[in-house]
Tab-separated table of C-alpha atoms and ligand atoms in Angstrom:
chain	number	residue	atom	x	y	z
O	19	MET	CA	28.672	-47.736	1.022
O	20	LYS	CA	28.909	-44.155	2.124
O	21	CYS	CA	32.420	-42.497	1.974
O	22	ALA	CA	34.216	-39.421	3.266
O	23	LEU	CA	37.070	-38.152	1.321
O	24	VAL	CA	39.562	-36.204	3.497
O	25	THR	CA	42.464	-34.499	1.384
O	26	GLY	CA	45.620	-34.156	3.373
O	27	GLY	CA	44.546	-36.922	5.810
O	28	SER	CA	47.950	-38.206	6.684
O	29	ARG	CA	48.976	-35.618	9.085
O	30	GLY	CA	47.566	-32.756	11.419
O	31	ILE	CA	43.890	-31.538	11.346
O	32	GLY	CA	43.383	-34.038	8.429
O	33	THR	CA	44.157	-37.232	10.600
O	34	ILE	CA	41.853	-36.206	13.214
O	35	ILE	CA	39.043	-35.409	10.610
O	36	CYS	CA	39.510	-38.764	9.312
O	37	VAL	CA	39.069	-40.351	12.604
O	38	LYS	CA	35.961	-38.304	13.139
O	39	MET	CA	34.569	-39.454	9.861
O	40	ALA	CA	35.130	-42.982	10.835
O	41	GLU	CA	33.502	-42.588	14.110
O	42	MET	CA	30.500	-41.123	12.221
O	43	GLY	CA	30.264	-44.352	10.144
O	44	TYR	CA	31.878	-43.502	6.846
O	45	TYR	CA	34.158	-45.440	4.850
O	46	VAL	CA	37.202	-43.109	4.692
O	47	LEU	CA	39.321	-42.149	1.806
O	48	ILE	CA	42.773	-40.780	3.118
O	49	ASN	CA	44.291	-38.845	0.617
O	50	TYR	CA	47.969	-37.652	1.005
O	51	LYS	CA	50.841	-36.259	-1.213
O	52	GLY	CA	53.737	-38.175	-0.279
O	53	ASN	CA	53.820	-39.159	3.284
O	54	LYS	CA	52.710	-42.903	3.190
O	55	ALA	CA	53.828	-43.823	6.619
O	56	GLU	CA	51.865	-41.220	8.374
O	57	ALA	CA	49.016	-42.011	6.112
O	58	GLU	CA	49.298	-45.746	7.259
O	59	ILE	CA	49.118	-44.379	10.897
O	60	THR	CA	45.910	-42.661	10.000
O	61	LEU	CA	44.362	-45.645	8.590
O	62	SER	CA	45.441	-47.856	11.704
O	63	LYS	CA	43.943	-45.124	14.149
O	64	LEU	CA	40.574	-45.291	12.398
O	65	LYS	CA	40.665	-49.095	12.543
O	66	GLU	CA	41.474	-49.066	16.014
O	67	ARG	CA	38.124	-47.177	16.728
O	68	GLY	CA	36.273	-49.764	14.482
O	69	GLY	CA	36.384	-47.800	11.326
O	70	ASN	CA	37.688	-48.552	7.792
O	71	GLY	CA	39.071	-46.856	4.856
O	72	GLN	CA	41.733	-46.812	2.294
O	73	LEU	CA	44.688	-44.625	1.198
O	74	LEU	CA	44.533	-42.572	-1.963
O	75	ARG	CA	47.563	-40.946	-2.996
O	76	PHE	CA	47.357	-37.820	-5.279
O	77	ASP	CA	48.658	-34.297	-5.487
O	78	VAL	CA	45.529	-32.154	-5.188
O	79	SER	CA	47.220	-29.469	-7.379
O	80	ALA	CA	48.099	-31.955	-10.160
O	81	LYS	CA	44.925	-31.859	-12.300
O	82	ASP	CA	45.943	-34.980	-14.156
O	83	GLN	CA	46.683	-37.015	-10.910
O	84	VAL	CA	43.362	-35.908	-9.488
O	85	HIS	CA	41.712	-37.229	-12.554
O	86	GLU	CA	43.819	-40.283	-13.022
O	87	VAL	CA	43.820	-41.603	-9.315
O	88	LEU	CA	40.444	-40.100	-7.902
O	89	GLY	CA	38.554	-40.293	-11.118
O	90	ALA	CA	39.440	-43.649	-11.756
O	91	TRP	CA	38.563	-44.766	-8.153
O	92	ILE	CA	35.047	-43.269	-8.528
O	93	GLU	CA	34.898	-45.088	-11.825
O	94	LYS	CA	35.805	-48.390	-10.410
O	95	ASN	CA	33.807	-48.169	-7.171
O	96	GLN	CA	30.147	-47.761	-8.296
O	97	ASP	CA	29.038	-49.318	-5.147
O	98	LYS	CA	30.706	-46.665	-2.956
O	99	TRP	CA	29.742	-43.050	-2.942
O	100	ILE	CA	31.587	-40.041	-1.573
O	101	GLU	CA	29.034	-38.264	0.577
O	102	VAL	CA	31.411	-36.209	2.500
O	103	LEU	CA	34.460	-34.280	0.859
O	104	VAL	CA	36.733	-32.422	3.160
O	105	ASN	CA	39.094	-30.280	1.301
O	106	ASN	CA	41.835	-30.100	3.871
O	107	ALA	CA	45.076	-30.502	2.140
O	108	GLY	CA	47.191	-27.102	2.537
O	109	ILE	CA	50.500	-25.728	2.692
O	110	LYS	CA	52.055	-22.465	3.518
O	111	GLU	CA	55.211	-20.629	2.190
O	112	ASP	CA	55.481	-17.447	4.100
O	113	GLY	CA	57.489	-14.366	3.141
O	114	LEU	CA	56.861	-10.675	2.632
O	115	MET	CA	55.515	-10.039	-0.761
O	116	ILE	CA	58.393	-7.732	-1.582
O	117	TRP	CA	60.705	-10.926	-1.456
O	118	MET	CA	58.007	-13.542	-2.641
O	119	LYS	CA	59.217	-15.567	-5.467
O	120	ASP	CA	56.940	-16.852	-8.217
O	121	GLU	CA	57.233	-20.389	-7.060
O	122	GLN	CA	56.196	-19.551	-3.566
O	123	TRP	CA	53.286	-17.880	-4.874
O	124	ASP	CA	52.210	-20.497	-7.319
O	125	LYS	CA	52.719	-23.433	-5.000
O	126	VAL	CA	50.410	-22.041	-2.347
O	127	ILE	CA	47.838	-20.915	-4.773
O	128	LYS	CA	47.948	-24.305	-6.660
O	129	THR	CA	47.660	-26.434	-3.523
O	130	ASN	CA	45.176	-24.569	-1.483
O	131	LEU	CA	42.889	-23.006	-4.273
O	132	ASP	CA	43.423	-25.109	-7.617
O	133	GLY	CA	43.382	-28.236	-5.282
O	134	PHE	CA	40.028	-27.303	-4.065
O	135	PHE	CA	38.720	-26.922	-7.630
O	136	TYR	CA	40.191	-30.031	-9.164
O	137	VAL	CA	38.981	-32.299	-6.287
O	138	THR	CA	35.387	-30.789	-5.779
O	139	ARG	CA	34.804	-30.902	-9.458
O	140	GLN	CA	35.578	-34.592	-9.513
O	141	VAL	CA	33.311	-35.429	-6.736
O	142	LEU	CA	30.534	-33.012	-7.484
O	143	ASN	CA	28.816	-35.234	-10.066
O	144	SER	CA	27.901	-38.144	-8.028
O	145	MET	CA	26.712	-35.900	-5.287
O	146	LEU	CA	24.414	-34.054	-7.802
O	147	ALA	CA	23.154	-37.458	-8.866
O	148	LYS	CA	22.247	-38.670	-5.335
O	149	ARG	CA	20.942	-35.311	-4.454
O	150	PHE	CA	22.896	-35.234	-1.213
O	151	GLY	CA	26.341	-34.067	-0.130
O	152	ARG	CA	28.522	-32.392	2.161
O	153	ILE	CA	31.392	-30.240	1.231
O	154	ILE	CA	33.507	-28.827	3.865
O	155	ASN	CA	36.660	-26.463	2.943
O	156	ILE	CA	39.299	-25.900	5.510
O	157	VAL	CA	40.364	-22.262	5.088
O	158	SER	CA	41.983	-19.988	7.547
O	159	LEU	CA	41.780	-16.820	9.726
O	160	SER	CA	44.430	-15.555	7.361
O	161	GLY	CA	41.843	-15.747	4.535
O	162	ILE	CA	39.281	-13.621	6.401
O	163	LYS	CA	41.509	-11.221	8.106
O	164	GLY	CA	44.660	-11.258	5.905
O	165	LEU	CA	48.017	-11.766	7.656
O	166	PRO	CA	51.200	-9.997	6.760
O	167	GLY	CA	53.822	-12.529	5.305
O	168	GLN	CA	51.061	-14.501	3.934
O	169	THR	CA	49.921	-12.761	0.798
O	170	ASN	CA	49.825	-15.971	-0.963
O	171	TYR	CA	48.198	-17.983	1.621
O	172	SER	CA	45.632	-15.392	2.485
O	173	ALA	CA	44.815	-14.846	-1.328
O	174	ALA	CA	44.252	-18.674	-1.734
O	175	LYS	CA	42.185	-19.210	1.259
O	176	ALA	CA	40.209	-16.175	0.561
O	177	GLY	CA	39.655	-17.495	-2.822
O	178	VAL	CA	38.234	-20.707	-1.338
O	179	ILE	CA	35.950	-18.668	1.024
O	180	GLY	CA	34.509	-17.016	-2.173
O	181	ALA	CA	34.206	-20.351	-4.103
O	182	THR	CA	32.581	-21.785	-0.924
O	183	LYS	CA	29.819	-19.250	-0.982
O	184	ALA	CA	29.347	-19.265	-4.888
O	185	LEU	CA	29.078	-23.119	-4.915
O	186	ALA	CA	26.882	-23.225	-2.055
O	187	GLN	CA	24.190	-21.246	-4.121
O	188	GLU	CA	24.707	-23.370	-7.133
O	189	VAL	CA	23.861	-26.654	-5.478
O	190	GLY	CA	21.694	-25.785	-2.595
O	191	ARG	CA	18.659	-27.010	-4.175
O	192	LYS	CA	20.368	-30.302	-4.967
O	193	GLY	CA	20.680	-31.185	-1.174
O	194	ILE	CA	24.361	-30.280	-1.061
O	195	THR	CA	25.596	-27.959	1.463
O	196	VAL	CA	29.114	-26.193	1.009
O	197	ASN	CA	30.736	-24.579	4.168
O	198	ALA	CA	33.983	-23.476	5.370
O	199	VAL	CA	35.847	-23.802	8.507
O	200	ALA	CA	38.457	-21.176	9.398
O	201	PRO	CA	41.007	-22.313	12.119
O	202	GLY	CA	43.239	-19.762	13.981
O	203	PHE	CA	46.472	-21.348	15.402
O	204	ILE	CA	46.093	-25.009	15.726
O	205	LYS	CA	48.810	-27.381	17.090
O	206	THR	CA	50.131	-29.312	13.858
O	207	ASP	CA	53.368	-29.733	11.941
O	208	MET	CA	52.235	-26.374	10.150
O	209	THR	CA	52.613	-24.149	13.424
O	210	ARG	CA	55.480	-26.250	14.943
O	211	ASP	CA	58.074	-23.343	14.275
O	212	LEU	CA	55.690	-20.750	15.866
O	213	ASP	CA	56.261	-19.452	19.372
O	214	GLU	CA	53.046	-20.568	21.133
O	215	LYS	CA	54.215	-18.574	24.403
O	216	GLU	CA	54.490	-15.339	22.470
O	217	LEU	CA	51.462	-15.759	20.194
O	218	GLN	CA	48.940	-16.880	22.907
O	219	ALA	CA	48.987	-13.358	24.355
O	220	LEU	CA	47.017	-12.345	21.354
O	221	ILE	CA	44.357	-15.182	21.703
O	222	PRO	CA	41.476	-14.479	24.004
O	223	VAL	CA	41.447	-18.197	25.137
O	224	LYS	CA	45.312	-18.050	25.757
O	225	ARG	CA	46.372	-21.104	23.956
O	226	PHE	CA	46.606	-22.873	20.465
O	227	GLY	CA	43.737	-25.004	19.281
O	228	LEU	CA	43.749	-28.639	18.700
O	229	PRO	CA	43.006	-30.559	15.585
O	230	GLU	CA	40.374	-32.299	17.541
O	231	GLU	CA	38.641	-29.054	18.163
O	232	VAL	CA	38.402	-28.345	14.324
O	233	ALA	CA	37.388	-31.918	13.635
O	234	TYR	CA	34.465	-31.651	15.827
O	235	ALA	CA	33.142	-28.700	13.834
O	236	VAL	CA	33.687	-30.500	10.648
O	237	GLY	CA	31.801	-33.529	11.978
O	238	PHE	CA	28.853	-31.181	12.961
O	239	LEU	CA	28.869	-29.588	9.441
O	240	ALA	CA	28.806	-33.094	7.899
O	241	SER	CA	25.950	-34.266	9.997
O	242	PRO	CA	22.393	-34.628	8.565
O	243	GLU	CA	21.470	-32.115	11.481
O	244	ALA	CA	23.289	-29.292	9.663
O	245	SER	CA	21.325	-29.609	6.696
O	246	TYR	CA	20.200	-25.953	6.781
O	247	ILE	CA	23.735	-24.378	7.279
O	248	THR	CA	25.513	-23.563	4.079
O	249	ALA	CA	27.669	-20.855	2.468
O	250	HIS	CA	28.997	-20.405	5.989
O	251	VAL	CA	32.483	-19.754	7.243
O	252	LEU	CA	32.762	-21.009	10.837
O	253	SER	CA	35.800	-19.669	12.717
O	254	ILE	CA	37.687	-21.827	15.185
O	255	ASN	CA	40.344	-19.478	16.512
O	256	GLY	CA	39.970	-19.058	20.258
O	257	GLY	CA	38.465	-15.658	19.716
O	258	LEU	CA	41.407	-14.179	17.676
O	259	TYR	CA	39.871	-11.837	15.130
O	260	SER	CA	42.649	-8.984	14.980
L	97	NAP	P1	49.904	-30.122	8.124
L	97	NAP	O1	50.004	-30.683	9.599
L	97	NAP	O2	51.138	-29.500	7.439
L	97	NAP	O3	49.281	-31.204	7.054
L	97	NAP	C1	49.300	-31.003	5.706
L	97	NAP	C2	48.385	-32.152	5.184
L	97	NAP	O4	48.321	-31.714	3.918
L	97	NAP	C3	49.307	-33.524	5.000
L	97	NAP	O5	48.465	-34.567	5.214
L	97	NAP	C4	49.954	-33.544	3.640
L	97	NAP	O6	50.424	-34.709	3.015
L	97	NAP	C5	48.843	-32.848	2.876
L	97	NAP	N1	49.238	-32.209	1.766
L	97	NAP	C6	50.024	-31.099	1.535
L	97	NAP	N2	50.135	-30.779	0.102
L	97	NAP	C7	49.249	-31.579	-0.514
L	97	NAP	C8	48.878	-31.941	-1.787
L	97	NAP	N3	49.479	-31.196	-2.851
L	97	NAP	N4	48.141	-33.029	-2.319
L	97	NAP	C9	47.658	-33.710	-1.371
L	97	NAP	N5	47.771	-33.422	0.094
L	97	NAP	C10	48.833	-32.565	0.395
L	97	NAP	O7	48.902	-29.117	8.012
L	97	NAP	P2	47.573	-28.745	9.082
L	97	NAP	O8	48.129	-27.898	10.069
L	97	NAP	O9	46.937	-30.068	9.580
L	97	NAP	O10	46.591	-28.016	8.038
L	97	NAP	C11	45.505	-28.698	7.513
L	97	NAP	C12	44.604	-27.715	6.885
L	97	NAP	O11	44.102	-26.521	7.733
L	97	NAP	C13	45.376	-26.915	5.737
L	97	NAP	O12	44.598	-26.551	4.563
L	97	NAP	C14	45.798	-25.588	6.514
L	97	NAP	O13	46.021	-24.402	5.520
L	97	NAP	C15	44.581	-25.328	7.329
L	97	NAP	N6	44.940	-24.523	8.478
L	97	NAP	C16	45.886	-24.876	9.472
L	97	NAP	C17	46.151	-24.109	10.538
L	97	NAP	C18	46.983	-24.535	11.626
L	97	NAP	O14	47.195	-23.617	12.433
L	97	NAP	N7	47.520	-25.734	11.700
L	97	NAP	C19	45.517	-22.873	10.629
L	97	NAP	C20	44.669	-22.451	9.727
L	97	NAP	C21	44.280	-23.267	8.646
L	97	NAP	P3	51.543	-35.415	3.075
L	97	NAP	O15	51.832	-35.919	4.572
L	97	NAP	O16	51.732	-36.399	2.220
L	97	NAP	O17	52.684	-34.287	2.934
């Protein structure tokens, strides 16, 4: 059985990516950190559309949890194979660098960058064995352009962009593509406190994006038709570059 693992699948962009993966015929592993109720809602959404999957709770930033939960799942489910990995789990903890506390820096780097490493390393082996895989990393405009108040988040996402390009070169000949999707402002819990009216003046299409618009791109990169696209960073930001 072919599976798609979506980290941070309980809310926001991750939920809609889970639904997209189910629509593409994948058994979906819905990872979340603590919000079981929301993760259950994601599962019921994809079941409503005829899909199937299960919840997989672990903190992507905790190496031992990734090993114990995801590693054990892979070990136990030899009949299932993670063909698509979407590294979507992410957090921000904004603040000007001059005021930034160690914890703010560490938490954001650990979740967004270390999380990518721990989860991808765990899944890579079976992709290499099957000589096929799709790895899609959700990064951010912040990691391309750098945004003031987000030195931690920009550094983490830029780190994932670098890792995307490096890993793509390591595994290209094994039939595995590695790409990144870089959203601008997307309507989710993460952007709930932002003033859309004020910010939309900066966005050429004059609105925030929808999780569906990100999930569509992820679906495309996961598709067999995208086999010659790798090491790419696809911006989904309504034209907002500067
Ligand atoms: P969100 O609505 O805040 O949802 C975050 C998701 O990540 C939740 O499912 C959460 O799980 C999960 N998560 C957080 N920390 C985790 C951890 N340590 N281990 C496992 N799961 C964890 O965020 P979003 O807006 O959908 O963002 C999704 C991704 O897109 C992130 O990587 C974010 O950086 C990126 N992004 C978002 C925007 C935007 O405008 N929204 C723009 C650019 C990039 P729980 O529910 O269990 O807490």
